[in-house]
Amino acid sequence: MRIAFTGKGGSGKSTLAALFVGQLRATGQRVLAVDADVNVHLAPLLGVDAAPAAALSHPDNVVAVRRHLLGTNPRVAGVEHFVPTTPPGPGSGLVSLDASDPVLLRHATALDSRTHVLHVGTYEPADIGAGCYHGHLAILENLLSHLRLAADDWVVCDMVAGTDAFANSLHAQFDVIVVVAEPTPESVSVARRYRELARAAGVGDLVVVVGNKVADDLDRDYLVRELSDEPLAVLSTQAGLRRARQSGACPRPDDLDDVSPLARIVEYARARPMPAHRREELLRTLHLRLAGQRWVRHAYGDVTTQLPPVPA
């Protein structure tokens, strides 16, 4: 299962993603946690030092990962011809959640033999005035499209806040996208806009809203009224969690008064895997759209040849 957490900045999406990883670990699942937020919060929340040299988007790591993904795929001329939507082909190197996987061994931090953490990275001084975070996310798009998951494997991604996922293919890479919303006008407006864009992108059914920092029934009623729907789950204001964070401790499900909202998200996601053919079609459409951009044709040539033939 692939699940992403997003929402307005400050809504608690990174903390909820960390708690969700903890819930999966507690039940023995195999997990890859990915910190894809420019602010790099999930990795530290899981106790991982997000060093710049270890970032997935570090130029040396981009080349190394793409070299593995390329394998002997004849449809891609070389690692320098990868675009964000480059799909796997014959001979591609895929990535699994096995502890012995070469990409995980080289680029991820192991919390235990069944839990690994990757972080995409953030802006560095050299990027000032010359870079865009969407460019950093391209290697994550490549990694996700080349994943080979076993039954009950989980990928948990803390996304960039807001609606930035629609600037690339990330909105099509997950089975469920959780929009975390607190009961404020600003937060629910982001949730509404995310749902609107998801419907326009053909993935509206993947999006669910989870309420967070809900103090009372009035807060809950506000979310229902403003979102025109009942949230999938609701987490109340958690004094124990706040105290743990204030002490510098990583958030754990044990810090919550009630873990049933986490279990509800697990149950919901597990029942809704995206069919492989649907994901392939979504990503094919996005690849063709990108291939039609003038700058892509100028920099990479005709990347439509990277796609598999359409079945007769």
PDB file of N, CA, C and O in Angstrom, residues 51-69 79 103 106-108 118-121 139 142-143:
ATOM      1  N   ALA A  51      20.778  14.292   7.052  1.00  0.00           N
ATOM      2  CA  ALA A  51      21.978  14.977   6.577  1.00  0.00           C
ATOM      3  C   ALA A  51      21.854  15.289   5.084  1.00  0.00           C
ATOM      4  O   ALA A  51      21.358  14.453   4.312  1.00  0.00           O
ATOM      5  N   PRO A  52      22.299  16.466   4.653  1.00  0.00           N
ATOM      6  CA  PRO A  52      22.197  16.830   3.229  1.00  0.00           C
ATOM      7  C   PRO A  52      22.860  15.821   2.295  1.00  0.00           C
ATOM      8  O   PRO A  52      22.335  15.531   1.221  1.00  0.00           O
ATOM      9  N   ALA A  53      24.008  15.257   2.696  1.00  0.00           N
ATOM     10  CA  ALA A  53      24.711  14.317   1.816  1.00  0.00           C
ATOM     11  C   ALA A  53      23.934  13.027   1.621  1.00  0.00           C
ATOM     12  O   ALA A  53      24.170  12.301   0.653  1.00  0.00           O
ATOM     13  N   ALA A  54      23.000  12.728   2.538  1.00  0.00           N
ATOM     14  CA  ALA A  54      22.209  11.505   2.425  1.00  0.00           C
ATOM     15  C   ALA A  54      20.879  11.731   1.715  1.00  0.00           C
ATOM     16  O   ALA A  54      20.138  10.772   1.477  1.00  0.00           O
ATOM     17  N   ALA A  55      20.577  12.975   1.377  1.00  0.00           N
ATOM     18  CA  ALA A  55      19.298  13.282   0.743  1.00  0.00           C
ATOM     19  C   ALA A  55      19.179  12.586  -0.604  1.00  0.00           C
ATOM     20  O   ALA A  55      20.140  12.515  -1.378  1.00  0.00           O
ATOM     21  N   LEU A  56      17.989  12.117  -0.887  1.00  0.00           N
ATOM     22  CA  LEU A  56      17.750  11.437  -2.158  1.00  0.00           C
ATOM     23  C   LEU A  56      18.033  12.354  -3.341  1.00  0.00           C
ATOM     24  O   LEU A  56      18.467  11.894  -4.405  1.00  0.00           O
ATOM     25  N   SER A  57      17.818  13.658  -3.156  1.00  0.00           N
ATOM     26  CA  SER A  57      17.999  14.606  -4.258  1.00  0.00           C
ATOM     27  C   SER A  57      19.427  15.132  -4.369  1.00  0.00           C
ATOM     28  O   SER A  57      19.704  15.950  -5.265  1.00  0.00           O
ATOM     29  N   HIS A  58      20.324  14.692  -3.501  1.00  0.00           N
ATOM     30  CA  HIS A  58      21.730  15.090  -3.660  1.00  0.00           C
ATOM     31  C   HIS A  58      22.200  14.599  -5.033  1.00  0.00           C
ATOM     32  O   HIS A  58      21.922  13.446  -5.419  1.00  0.00           O
ATOM     33  N   PRO A  59      22.874  15.416  -5.814  1.00  0.00           N
ATOM     34  CA  PRO A  59      23.220  15.033  -7.189  1.00  0.00           C
ATOM     35  C   PRO A  59      23.899  13.666  -7.306  1.00  0.00           C
ATOM     36  O   PRO A  59      23.591  12.895  -8.222  1.00  0.00           O
ATOM     37  N   ASP A  60      24.812  13.345  -6.395  1.00  0.00           N
ATOM     38  CA  ASP A  60      25.480  12.042  -6.460  1.00  0.00           C
ATOM     39  C   ASP A  60      24.488  10.903  -6.241  1.00  0.00           C
ATOM     40  O   ASP A  60      24.578   9.840  -6.880  1.00  0.00           O
ATOM     41  N   ASN A  61      23.529  11.127  -5.335  1.00  0.00           N
ATOM     42  CA  ASN A  61      22.545  10.085  -5.040  1.00  0.00           C
ATOM     43  C   ASN A  61      21.540   9.934  -6.175  1.00  0.00           C
ATOM     44  O   ASN A  61      21.088   8.824  -6.463  1.00  0.00           O
ATOM     45  N   VAL A  62      21.196  11.048  -6.812  1.00  0.00           N
ATOM     46  CA  VAL A  62      20.296  10.974  -7.970  1.00  0.00           C
ATOM     47  C   VAL A  62      20.903  10.077  -9.049  1.00  0.00           C
ATOM     48  O   VAL A  62      20.236   9.191  -9.595  1.00  0.00           O
ATOM     49  N   VAL A  63      22.170  10.295  -9.357  1.00  0.00           N
ATOM     50  CA  VAL A  63      22.840   9.491 -10.383  1.00  0.00           C
ATOM     51  C   VAL A  63      22.896   8.024  -9.968  1.00  0.00           C
ATOM     52  O   VAL A  63      22.612   7.123 -10.769  1.00  0.00           O
ATOM     53  N   ALA A  64      23.247   7.771  -8.713  1.00  0.00           N
ATOM     54  CA  ALA A  64      23.374   6.385  -8.249  1.00  0.00           C
ATOM     55  C   ALA A  64      22.038   5.655  -8.289  1.00  0.00           C
ATOM     56  O   ALA A  64      21.959   4.501  -8.736  1.00  0.00           O
ATOM     57  N   VAL A  65      20.972   6.323  -7.835  1.00  0.00           N
ATOM     58  CA  VAL A  65      19.657   5.679  -7.836  1.00  0.00           C
ATOM     59  C   VAL A  65      19.183   5.447  -9.265  1.00  0.00           C
ATOM     60  O   VAL A  65      18.694   4.366  -9.614  1.00  0.00           O
ATOM     61  N   ARG A  66      19.342   6.439 -10.121  1.00  0.00           N
ATOM     62  CA  ARG A  66      18.892   6.270 -11.509  1.00  0.00           C
ATOM     63  C   ARG A  66      19.714   5.212 -12.237  1.00  0.00           C
ATOM     64  O   ARG A  66      19.168   4.489 -13.083  1.00  0.00           O
ATOM     65  N   ARG A  67      20.977   5.086 -11.903  1.00  0.00           N
ATOM     66  CA  ARG A  67      21.779   4.037 -12.525  1.00  0.00           C
ATOM     67  C   ARG A  67      21.215   2.659 -12.162  1.00  0.00           C
ATOM     68  O   ARG A  67      21.143   1.763 -13.008  1.00  0.00           O
ATOM     69  N   HIS A  68      20.805   2.510 -10.902  1.00  0.00           N
ATOM     70  CA  HIS A  68      20.197   1.242 -10.494  1.00  0.00           C
ATOM     71  C   HIS A  68      18.857   1.033 -11.209  1.00  0.00           C
ATOM     72  O   HIS A  68      18.579  -0.068 -11.703  1.00  0.00           O
ATOM     73  N   LEU A  69      18.030   2.086 -11.260  1.00  0.00           N
ATOM     74  CA  LEU A  69      16.716   1.959 -11.889  1.00  0.00           C
ATOM     75  C   LEU A  69      16.836   1.679 -13.385  1.00  0.00           C
ATOM     76  O   LEU A  69      16.014   0.945 -13.952  1.00  0.00           O
ATOM     77  N   VAL A  79      21.196   7.466 -17.775  1.00  0.00           N
ATOM     78  CA  VAL A  79      20.639   8.104 -16.585  1.00  0.00           C
ATOM     79  C   VAL A  79      20.320   9.572 -16.835  1.00  0.00           C
ATOM     80  O   VAL A  79      19.393  10.122 -16.224  1.00  0.00           O
ATOM     81  N   VAL A 103      19.280  -0.082  -3.090  1.00  0.00           N
ATOM     82  CA  VAL A 103      18.922   1.334  -2.919  1.00  0.00           C
ATOM     83  C   VAL A 103      18.688   1.644  -1.451  1.00  0.00           C
ATOM     84  O   VAL A 103      19.151   2.668  -0.926  1.00  0.00           O
ATOM     85  N   ARG A 106      22.013   1.650   0.522  1.00  0.00           N
ATOM     86  CA  ARG A 106      22.906   2.779   0.281  1.00  0.00           C
ATOM     87  C   ARG A 106      22.309   4.118   0.698  1.00  0.00           C
ATOM     88  O   ARG A 106      23.043   5.011   1.150  1.00  0.00           O
ATOM     89  N   HIS A 107      20.986   4.257   0.596  1.00  0.00           N
ATOM     90  CA  HIS A 107      20.404   5.587   0.729  1.00  0.00           C
ATOM     91  C   HIS A 107      19.403   5.737   1.866  1.00  0.00           C
ATOM     92  O   HIS A 107      19.009   6.877   2.172  1.00  0.00           O
ATOM     93  N   ALA A 108      18.959   4.664   2.470  1.00  0.00           N
ATOM     94  CA  ALA A 108      17.953   4.760   3.524  1.00  0.00           C
ATOM     95  C   ALA A 108      18.572   4.510   4.894  1.00  0.00           C
ATOM     96  O   ALA A 108      19.631   3.888   5.010  1.00  0.00           O
ATOM     97  N   LEU A 118      13.714   7.298   4.100  1.00  0.00           N
ATOM     98  CA  LEU A 118      14.391   8.098   3.083  1.00  0.00           C
ATOM     99  C   LEU A 118      13.955   9.548   3.238  1.00  0.00           C
ATOM    100  O   LEU A 118      12.800   9.814   3.597  1.00  0.00           O
ATOM    101  N   HIS A 119      14.842  10.483   2.937  1.00  0.00           N
ATOM    102  CA  HIS A 119      14.413  11.882   2.881  1.00  0.00           C
ATOM    103  C   HIS A 119      14.893  12.485   1.561  1.00  0.00           C
ATOM    104  O   HIS A 119      16.001  12.219   1.101  1.00  0.00           O
ATOM    105  N   VAL A 120      14.005  13.257   0.941  1.00  0.00           N
ATOM    106  CA  VAL A 120      14.307  13.838  -0.363  1.00  0.00           C
ATOM    107  C   VAL A 120      15.324  14.960  -0.230  1.00  0.00           C
ATOM    108  O   VAL A 120      16.202  15.123  -1.077  1.00  0.00           O
ATOM    109  N   GLY A 121      15.235  15.729   0.843  1.00  0.00           N
ATOM    110  CA  GLY A 121      16.150  16.844   1.025  1.00  0.00           C
ATOM    111  C   GLY A 121      15.436  18.169   0.921  1.00  0.00           C
ATOM    112  O   GLY A 121      14.219  18.238   0.721  1.00  0.00           O
ATOM    113  N   ILE A 139      13.415  12.664  -8.504  1.00  0.00           N
ATOM    114  CA  ILE A 139      14.014  11.371  -8.188  1.00  0.00           C
ATOM    115  C   ILE A 139      13.055  10.529  -7.355  1.00  0.00           C
ATOM    116  O   ILE A 139      13.037   9.297  -7.466  1.00  0.00           O
ATOM    117  N   ASN A 142      10.704   8.942  -9.797  1.00  0.00           N
ATOM    118  CA  ASN A 142      11.361   7.778 -10.417  1.00  0.00           C
ATOM    119  C   ASN A 142      11.346   6.575  -9.491  1.00  0.00           C
ATOM    120  O   ASN A 142      11.032   5.454  -9.900  1.00  0.00           O
ATOM    121  N   LEU A 143      11.685   6.799  -8.232  1.00  0.00           N
ATOM    122  CA  LEU A 143      11.735   5.708  -7.258  1.00  0.00           C
ATOM    123  C   LEU A 143      10.369   5.066  -7.082  1.00  0.00           C
ATOM    124  O   LEU A 143      10.229   3.833  -7.108  1.00  0.00           O
TER     125      LEU A 143
END
